[in-house]
PDB file of C-alpha atoms in Angstrom:
ATOM      1  CA  MET C   1     -52.964  11.478 -36.698  1.00  0.00           C
ATOM      2  CA  ARG C   2     -56.671  11.038 -36.081  1.00  0.00           C
ATOM      3  CA  GLN C   3     -57.973   8.422 -33.684  1.00  0.00           C
ATOM      4  CA  LEU C   4     -61.172   6.763 -34.841  1.00  0.00           C
ATOM      5  CA  SER C   5     -62.378   5.426 -31.504  1.00  0.00           C
ATOM      6  CA  GLY C   6     -61.469   5.717 -27.848  1.00  0.00           C
ATOM      7  CA  SER C   7     -60.189   9.200 -28.515  1.00  0.00           C
ATOM      8  CA  ASN C   8     -57.925  10.651 -25.844  1.00  0.00           C
ATOM      9  CA  GLU C   9     -59.196  14.188 -25.390  1.00  0.00           C
ATOM     10  CA  TYR C  10     -56.010  15.173 -23.553  1.00  0.00           C
ATOM     11  CA  GLY C  11     -53.485  14.047 -26.150  1.00  0.00           C
ATOM     12  CA  ALA C  12     -50.213  12.318 -25.374  1.00  0.00           C
ATOM     13  CA  LEU C  13     -48.313  13.716 -22.410  1.00  0.00           C
ATOM     14  CA  THR C  14     -44.597  14.362 -22.426  1.00  0.00           C
ATOM     15  CA  GLU C  15     -42.607  12.339 -19.914  1.00  0.00           C
ATOM     16  CA  GLY C  16     -41.933  15.467 -17.909  1.00  0.00           C
ATOM     17  CA  VAL C  17     -45.621  16.367 -17.647  1.00  0.00           C
ATOM     18  CA  TYR C  18     -46.508  12.751 -16.856  1.00  0.00           C
ATOM     19  CA  TYR C  19     -44.049  12.670 -13.959  1.00  0.00           C
ATOM     20  CA  ILE C  20     -45.040  16.134 -12.717  1.00  0.00           C
ATOM     21  CA  LEU C  21     -48.691  15.078 -12.532  1.00  0.00           C
ATOM     22  CA  LEU C  22     -47.745  11.798 -10.877  1.00  0.00           C
ATOM     23  CA  SER C  23     -45.613  13.677  -8.345  1.00  0.00           C
ATOM     24  CA  LEU C  24     -48.428  16.033  -7.404  1.00  0.00           C
ATOM     25  CA  PHE C  25     -50.649  13.359  -5.894  1.00  0.00           C
ATOM     26  CA  THR C  26     -48.698  14.620  -2.878  1.00  0.00           C
ATOM     27  CA  PRO C  27     -48.628  18.435  -2.776  1.00  0.00           C
ATOM     28  CA  MET C  28     -45.115  19.794  -3.202  1.00  0.00           C
ATOM     29  CA  HIS C  29     -43.090  22.784  -4.319  1.00  0.00           C
ATOM     30  CA  GLY C  30     -40.961  23.100  -7.438  1.00  0.00           C
ATOM     31  CA  TYR C  31     -37.679  21.787  -6.072  1.00  0.00           C
ATOM     32  CA  GLY C  32     -39.488  18.816  -4.537  1.00  0.00           C
ATOM     33  CA  ILE C  33     -41.121  18.082  -7.892  1.00  0.00           C
ATOM     34  CA  MET C  34     -37.732  18.194  -9.636  1.00  0.00           C
ATOM     35  CA  GLN C  35     -36.274  15.757  -7.107  1.00  0.00           C
ATOM     36  CA  ASN C  36     -39.293  13.447  -7.227  1.00  0.00           C
ATOM     37  CA  VAL C  37     -39.320  13.299 -11.037  1.00  0.00           C
ATOM     38  CA  LYS C  38     -35.650  12.315 -10.975  1.00  0.00           C
ATOM     39  CA  LEU C  39     -36.365   9.665  -8.330  1.00  0.00           C
ATOM     40  CA  LEU C  40     -39.435   8.213 -10.083  1.00  0.00           C
ATOM     41  CA  SER C  41     -37.587   7.974 -13.399  1.00  0.00           C
ATOM     42  CA  ASN C  42     -34.470   6.425 -11.824  1.00  0.00           C
ATOM     43  CA  GLY C  43     -32.479   9.514 -12.813  1.00  0.00           C
ATOM     44  CA  ARG C  44     -33.431   9.305 -16.480  1.00  0.00           C
ATOM     45  CA  VAL C  45     -35.632  12.437 -16.485  1.00  0.00           C
ATOM     46  CA  GLU C  46     -34.181  15.609 -15.006  1.00  0.00           C
ATOM     47  CA  LEU C  47     -36.202  18.791 -15.270  1.00  0.00           C
ATOM     48  CA  GLY C  48     -34.423  22.112 -15.309  1.00  0.00           C
ATOM     49  CA  ALA C  49     -35.984  25.010 -13.417  1.00  0.00           C
ATOM     50  CA  GLY C  50     -37.085  26.802 -16.597  1.00  0.00           C
ATOM     51  CA  THR C  51     -38.702  23.694 -18.033  1.00  0.00           C
ATOM     52  CA  LEU C  52     -40.424  22.878 -14.750  1.00  0.00           C
ATOM     53  CA  TYR C  53     -41.855  26.334 -14.108  1.00  0.00           C
ATOM     54  CA  GLY C  54     -42.981  26.677 -17.714  1.00  0.00           C
ATOM     55  CA  ALA C  55     -44.774  23.333 -17.433  1.00  0.00           C
ATOM     56  CA  LEU C  56     -46.315  24.279 -14.081  1.00  0.00           C
ATOM     57  CA  GLY C  57     -47.704  27.477 -15.605  1.00  0.00           C
ATOM     58  CA  THR C  58     -49.212  25.559 -18.509  1.00  0.00           C
ATOM     59  CA  LEU C  59     -50.686  22.908 -16.201  1.00  0.00           C
ATOM     60  CA  VAL C  60     -52.265  25.591 -13.997  1.00  0.00           C
ATOM     61  CA  GLU C  61     -53.761  27.233 -17.122  1.00  0.00           C
ATOM     62  CA  ARG C  62     -55.228  23.882 -18.213  1.00  0.00           C
ATOM     63  CA  GLY C  63     -56.661  23.361 -14.736  1.00  0.00           C
ATOM     64  CA  TRP C  64     -54.703  20.129 -14.242  1.00  0.00           C
ATOM     65  CA  ILE C  65     -52.889  21.404 -11.153  1.00  0.00           C
ATOM     66  CA  GLU C  66     -53.515  24.224  -8.712  1.00  0.00           C
ATOM     67  CA  PRO C  67     -51.334  26.217  -6.353  1.00  0.00           C
ATOM     68  CA  LEU C  68     -52.143  25.771  -2.696  1.00  0.00           C
ATOM     69  CA  ALA C  69     -53.172  28.826  -0.750  1.00  0.00           C
ATOM     70  CA  GLY C  70     -50.580  29.831   1.773  1.00  0.00           C
ATOM     71  CA  GLY C  71     -47.145  31.340   2.027  1.00  0.00           C
ATOM     72  CA  GLN C  72     -46.162  34.690   0.617  1.00  0.00           C
ATOM     73  CA  ASP C  73     -42.835  33.382  -0.724  1.00  0.00           C
ATOM     74  CA  SER C  74     -43.692  32.470  -4.337  1.00  0.00           C
ATOM     75  CA  ARG C  75     -40.509  30.398  -4.645  1.00  0.00           C
ATOM     76  CA  LYS C  76     -41.977  27.989  -2.097  1.00  0.00           C
ATOM     77  CA  LYS C  77     -45.409  27.733  -3.724  1.00  0.00           C
ATOM     78  CA  GLU C  78     -46.850  24.248  -3.445  1.00  0.00           C
ATOM     79  CA  TYR C  79     -49.018  22.650  -6.105  1.00  0.00           C
ATOM     80  CA  ARG C  80     -51.415  19.718  -6.177  1.00  0.00           C
ATOM     81  CA  ILE C  81     -53.141  17.780  -8.914  1.00  0.00           C
ATOM     82  CA  THR C  82     -56.817  18.521  -9.654  1.00  0.00           C
ATOM     83  CA  GLU C  83     -59.553  16.105 -10.708  1.00  0.00           C
ATOM     84  CA  SER C  84     -59.019  17.198 -14.313  1.00  0.00           C
ATOM     85  CA  GLY C  85     -55.305  16.484 -13.940  1.00  0.00           C
ATOM     86  CA  ARG C  86     -56.058  13.048 -12.500  1.00  0.00           C
ATOM     87  CA  SER C  87     -58.281  12.344 -15.513  1.00  0.00           C
ATOM     88  CA  ALA C  88     -55.521  13.418 -17.910  1.00  0.00           C
ATOM     89  CA  LEU C  89     -52.994  11.227 -16.109  1.00  0.00           C
ATOM     90  CA  LEU C  90     -55.290   8.192 -16.024  1.00  0.00           C
ATOM     91  CA  SER C  91     -56.083   8.676 -19.707  1.00  0.00           C
ATOM     92  CA  GLU C  92     -52.352   8.710 -20.478  1.00  0.00           C
ATOM     93  CA  MET C  93     -51.801   5.565 -18.416  1.00  0.00           C
ATOM     94  CA  THR C  94     -54.548   3.826 -20.410  1.00  0.00           C
ATOM     95  CA  ARG C  95     -52.914   4.971 -23.658  1.00  0.00           C
ATOM     96  CA  LEU C  96     -49.520   3.694 -22.535  1.00  0.00           C
ATOM     97  CA  ASP C  97     -51.009   0.360 -21.449  1.00  0.00           C
ATOM     98  CA  GLU C  98     -52.534  -0.007 -24.917  1.00  0.00           C
ATOM     99  CA  LEU C  99     -49.194   0.730 -26.581  1.00  0.00           C
ATOM    100  CA  LEU C 100     -47.427  -1.870 -24.449  1.00  0.00           C
ATOM    101  CA  SER C 101     -50.165  -4.445 -24.928  1.00  0.00           C
ATOM    102  CA  ASN C 102     -50.125  -4.052 -28.709  1.00  0.00           C
ATOM    103  CA  GLY C 103     -46.349  -4.259 -28.789  1.00  0.00           C
ATOM    104  CA  ARG C 104     -46.329  -7.414 -26.678  1.00  0.00           C
ATOM    105  CA  LYS C 105     -48.981  -9.038 -28.884  1.00  0.00           C
ATOM    106  CA  LEU C 106     -46.899  -8.447 -31.989  1.00  0.00           C
ATOM    107  CA  ILE C 107     -43.473  -9.152 -30.541  1.00  0.00           C
ATOM    108  CA  GLY C 108     -44.610 -12.088 -28.464  1.00  0.00           C
ATOM    109  CA  GLY C 109     -43.986 -11.376 -24.829  1.00  0.00           C
ATOM    110  CA  GLU C 110     -41.933  -9.382 -22.411  1.00  0.00           C
ATOM    111  CA  PRO C 111     -38.897  -7.456 -23.630  1.00  0.00           C
ATOM    112  CA  GLU C 112     -35.562  -9.038 -22.721  1.00  0.00           C
TER     113      GLU C 112
END
C-alpha cells in the first residue's frame, strides 16, 4: 500500500516494538522491558525472551535504541531510546491518532 502524502518513513510498528520503544524512555534491561511492556499493555502484550532479544537486536541495528556502556554481564545490558527511535515512535503515534480520528469521524464518536 502506497501512501500519497504524509508518508511515514518508518512504517507501521508492531505493538511489541511500540511498547519496547515507549519503555526505553527510561533506560532498562531486558527483563525490565518485558515487565514494563506487560504493565503498559495491562497484561495484553507479553514478550517472550526470544522475541524481545530479537527485537532489541533489530532496533539497535536501525539505530532506534542503543546499549548503555557499563557492566560486563551481557544479560544485564541496559538499553535506551535514541533520537531516531523517538522520531519513529512519535511518527507511529501520529499514525495511530489519524486512524482513531478517521474511525471516530465515520462511526460517530467514542467506542462503547
